[in-house]
PDB file of C-alpha atoms in Angstrom:
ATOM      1  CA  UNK A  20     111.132  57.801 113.057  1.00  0.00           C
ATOM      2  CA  UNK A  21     114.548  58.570 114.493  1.00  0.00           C
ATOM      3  CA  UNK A  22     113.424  57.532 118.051  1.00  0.00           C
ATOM      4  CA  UNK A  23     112.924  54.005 116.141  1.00  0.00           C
ATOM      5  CA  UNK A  24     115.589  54.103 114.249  1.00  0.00           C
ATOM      6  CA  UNK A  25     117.682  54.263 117.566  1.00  0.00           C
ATOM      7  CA  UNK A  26     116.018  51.809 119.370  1.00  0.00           C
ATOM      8  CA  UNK A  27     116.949  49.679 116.721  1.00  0.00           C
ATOM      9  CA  UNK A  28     120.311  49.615 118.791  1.00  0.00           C
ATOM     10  CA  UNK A  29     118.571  46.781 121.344  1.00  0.00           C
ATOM     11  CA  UNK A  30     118.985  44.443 118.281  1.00  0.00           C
ATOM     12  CA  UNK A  31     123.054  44.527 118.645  1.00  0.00           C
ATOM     13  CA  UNK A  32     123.818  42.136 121.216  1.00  0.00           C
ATOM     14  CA  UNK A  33     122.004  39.319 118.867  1.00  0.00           C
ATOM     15  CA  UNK A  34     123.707  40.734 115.801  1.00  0.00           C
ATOM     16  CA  UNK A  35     126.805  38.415 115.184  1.00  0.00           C
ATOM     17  CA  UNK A  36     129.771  40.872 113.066  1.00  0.00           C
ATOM     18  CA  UNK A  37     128.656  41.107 109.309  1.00  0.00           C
ATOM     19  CA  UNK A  38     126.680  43.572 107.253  1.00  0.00           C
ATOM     20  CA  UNK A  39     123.340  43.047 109.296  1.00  0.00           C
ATOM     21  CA  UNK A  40     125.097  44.741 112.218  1.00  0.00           C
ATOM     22  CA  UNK A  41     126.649  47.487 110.356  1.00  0.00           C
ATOM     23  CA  UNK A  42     123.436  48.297 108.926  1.00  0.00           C
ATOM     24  CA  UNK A  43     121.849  48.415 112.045  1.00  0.00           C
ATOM     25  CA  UNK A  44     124.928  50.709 113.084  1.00  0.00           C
ATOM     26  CA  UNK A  45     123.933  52.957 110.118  1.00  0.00           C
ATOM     27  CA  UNK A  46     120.401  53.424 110.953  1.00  0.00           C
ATOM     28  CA  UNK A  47     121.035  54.353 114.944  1.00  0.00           C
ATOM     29  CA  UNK A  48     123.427  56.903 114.219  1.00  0.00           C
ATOM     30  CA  UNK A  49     120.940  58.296 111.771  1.00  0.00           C
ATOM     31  CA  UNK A  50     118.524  58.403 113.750  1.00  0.00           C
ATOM     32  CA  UNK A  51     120.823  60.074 116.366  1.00  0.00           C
ATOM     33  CA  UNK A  52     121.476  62.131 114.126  1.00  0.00           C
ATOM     34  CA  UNK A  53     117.961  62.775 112.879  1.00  0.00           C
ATOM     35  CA  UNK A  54     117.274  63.914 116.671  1.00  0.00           C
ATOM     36  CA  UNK A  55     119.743  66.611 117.814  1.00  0.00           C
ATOM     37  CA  UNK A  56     118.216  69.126 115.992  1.00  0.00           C
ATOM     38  CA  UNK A  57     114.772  67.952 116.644  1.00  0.00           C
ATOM     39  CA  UNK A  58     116.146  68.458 120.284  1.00  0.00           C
ATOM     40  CA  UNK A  59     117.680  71.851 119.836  1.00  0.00           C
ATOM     41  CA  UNK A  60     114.437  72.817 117.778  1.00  0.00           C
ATOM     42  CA  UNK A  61     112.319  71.783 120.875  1.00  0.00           C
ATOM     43  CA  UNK A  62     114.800  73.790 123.413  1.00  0.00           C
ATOM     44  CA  UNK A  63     113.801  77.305 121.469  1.00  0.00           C
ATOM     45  CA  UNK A  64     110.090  76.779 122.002  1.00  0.00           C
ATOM     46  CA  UNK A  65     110.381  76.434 125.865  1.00  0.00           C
ATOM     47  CA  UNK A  66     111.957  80.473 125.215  1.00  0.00           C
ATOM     48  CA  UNK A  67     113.142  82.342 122.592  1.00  0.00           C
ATOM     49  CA  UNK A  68     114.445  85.415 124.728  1.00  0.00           C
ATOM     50  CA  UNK A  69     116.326  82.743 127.074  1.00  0.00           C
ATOM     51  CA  UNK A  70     117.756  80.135 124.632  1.00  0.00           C
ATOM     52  CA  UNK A  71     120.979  80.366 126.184  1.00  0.00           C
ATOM     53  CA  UNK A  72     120.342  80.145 129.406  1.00  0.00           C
ATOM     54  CA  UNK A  73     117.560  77.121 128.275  1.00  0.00           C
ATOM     55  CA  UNK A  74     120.193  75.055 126.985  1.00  0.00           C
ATOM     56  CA  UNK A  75     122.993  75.333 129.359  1.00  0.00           C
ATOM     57  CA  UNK A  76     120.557  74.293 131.194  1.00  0.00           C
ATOM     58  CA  UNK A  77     118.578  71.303 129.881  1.00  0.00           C
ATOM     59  CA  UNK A  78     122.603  70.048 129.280  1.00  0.00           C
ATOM     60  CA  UNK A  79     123.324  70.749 132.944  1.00  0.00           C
ATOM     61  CA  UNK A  80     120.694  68.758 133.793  1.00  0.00           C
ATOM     62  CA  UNK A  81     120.989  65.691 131.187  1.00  0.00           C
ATOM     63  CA  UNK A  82     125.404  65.459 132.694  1.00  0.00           C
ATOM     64  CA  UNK A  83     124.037  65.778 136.552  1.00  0.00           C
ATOM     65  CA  UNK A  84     121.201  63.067 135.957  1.00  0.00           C
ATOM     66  CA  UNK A  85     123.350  60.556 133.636  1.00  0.00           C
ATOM     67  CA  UNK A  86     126.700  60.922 135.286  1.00  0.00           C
ATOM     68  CA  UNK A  87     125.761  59.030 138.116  1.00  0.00           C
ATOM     69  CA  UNK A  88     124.324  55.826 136.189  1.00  0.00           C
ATOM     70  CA  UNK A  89     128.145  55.819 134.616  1.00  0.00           C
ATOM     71  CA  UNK A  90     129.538  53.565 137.594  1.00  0.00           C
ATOM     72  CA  UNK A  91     126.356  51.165 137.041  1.00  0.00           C
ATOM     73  CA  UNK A  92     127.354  51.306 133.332  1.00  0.00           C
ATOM     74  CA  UNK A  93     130.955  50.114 134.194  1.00  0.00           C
ATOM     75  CA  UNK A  94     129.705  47.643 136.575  1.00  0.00           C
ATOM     76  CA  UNK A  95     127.499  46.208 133.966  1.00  0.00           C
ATOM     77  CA  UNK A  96     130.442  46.231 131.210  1.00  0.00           C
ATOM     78  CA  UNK A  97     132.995  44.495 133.907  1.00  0.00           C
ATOM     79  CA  UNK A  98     129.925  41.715 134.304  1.00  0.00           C
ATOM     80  CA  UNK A  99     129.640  41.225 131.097  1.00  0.00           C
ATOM     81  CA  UNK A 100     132.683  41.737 129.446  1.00  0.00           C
ATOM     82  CA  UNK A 101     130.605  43.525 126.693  1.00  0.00           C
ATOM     83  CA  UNK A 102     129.020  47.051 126.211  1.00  0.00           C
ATOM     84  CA  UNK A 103     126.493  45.271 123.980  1.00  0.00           C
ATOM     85  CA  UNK A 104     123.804  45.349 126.932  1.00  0.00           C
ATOM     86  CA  UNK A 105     123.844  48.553 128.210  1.00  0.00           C
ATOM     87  CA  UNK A 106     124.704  50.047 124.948  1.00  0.00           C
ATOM     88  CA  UNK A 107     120.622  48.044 123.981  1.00  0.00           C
ATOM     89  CA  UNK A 108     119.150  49.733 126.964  1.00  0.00           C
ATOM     90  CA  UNK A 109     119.874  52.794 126.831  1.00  0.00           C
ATOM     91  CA  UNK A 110     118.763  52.845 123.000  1.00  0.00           C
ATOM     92  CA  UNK A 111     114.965  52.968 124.165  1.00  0.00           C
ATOM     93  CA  UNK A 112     115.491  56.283 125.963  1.00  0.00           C
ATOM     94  CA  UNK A 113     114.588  58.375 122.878  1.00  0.00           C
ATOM     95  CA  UNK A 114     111.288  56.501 122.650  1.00  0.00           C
ATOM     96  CA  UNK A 115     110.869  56.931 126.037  1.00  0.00           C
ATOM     97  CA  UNK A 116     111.215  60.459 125.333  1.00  0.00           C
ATOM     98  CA  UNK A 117     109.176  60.414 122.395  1.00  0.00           C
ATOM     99  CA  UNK A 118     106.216  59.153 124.177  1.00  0.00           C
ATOM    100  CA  UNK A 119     106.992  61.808 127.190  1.00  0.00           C
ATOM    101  CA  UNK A 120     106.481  64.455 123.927  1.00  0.00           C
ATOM    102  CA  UNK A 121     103.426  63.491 122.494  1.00  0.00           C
ATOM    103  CA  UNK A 122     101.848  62.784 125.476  1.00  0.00           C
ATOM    104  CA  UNK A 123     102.960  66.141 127.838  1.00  0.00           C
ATOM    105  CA  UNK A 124     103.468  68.548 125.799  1.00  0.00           C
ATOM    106  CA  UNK A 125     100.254  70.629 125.358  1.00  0.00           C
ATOM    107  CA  UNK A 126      98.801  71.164 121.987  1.00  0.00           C
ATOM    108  CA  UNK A 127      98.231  74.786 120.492  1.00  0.00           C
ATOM    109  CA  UNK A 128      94.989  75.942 120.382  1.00  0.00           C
ATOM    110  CA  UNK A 129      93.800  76.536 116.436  1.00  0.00           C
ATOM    111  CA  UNK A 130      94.449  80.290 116.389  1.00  0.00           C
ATOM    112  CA  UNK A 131      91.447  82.202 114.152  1.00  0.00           C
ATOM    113  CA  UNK A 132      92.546  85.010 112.149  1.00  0.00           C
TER     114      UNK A 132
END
């Protein structure tokens, strides 16, 4: 639902000012909201002894890949004139990563008591 709620954000460029776009506002940021925990929740499966290190590192790793895609960003916003298109693009990655989820992440056997 949040991963929806943010893609929701590709509907912005088409939005002209007005309460349609700040409702569509409202409903990515709560569903950006909705997701950091969800993402912090997920970190403390992957170890529980290791959180720490876990999440330094899964943050090390989200700067080190996005960083570099920030010059392409600017290069898209000095096109354009508008953040409106990359700000719609990059509103898909959390159903990207949704889909990554459901579809890697390997299902717990039933455990019998």
């Amino acid at each position: 639902i949040c991963a929806m709620l943010v893609a929701l954000g590709g509907l912005i460029p088409w939005l002209s000012a007005g309460n349609l776009l700040f409702a569509v506002l409202m409903l990515v940021a709560c569903g950006s909201l909705g997701l950091f925990p969800c993402y912090y929740t997920f970190s403390q499966e992957l170890s529980t002894r290791h959180q720490g290190k876990v999440t330094g590192l899964l943050g090390t790793i989200a700067w080190c890949t996005s960083s570099p895609l920030h010059p392409l960003f600017g290069h898209i916003v000095d096109q354009t004139k508008s953040y409106d298109s990359g700000m719609a693009l990059v509103c898909g990655l959390p159903v990207l990563a949704f889909l990554a989820l459901i579809t890697l992440w390997p299902a717990k056997e039933a455990e019998i008591p």
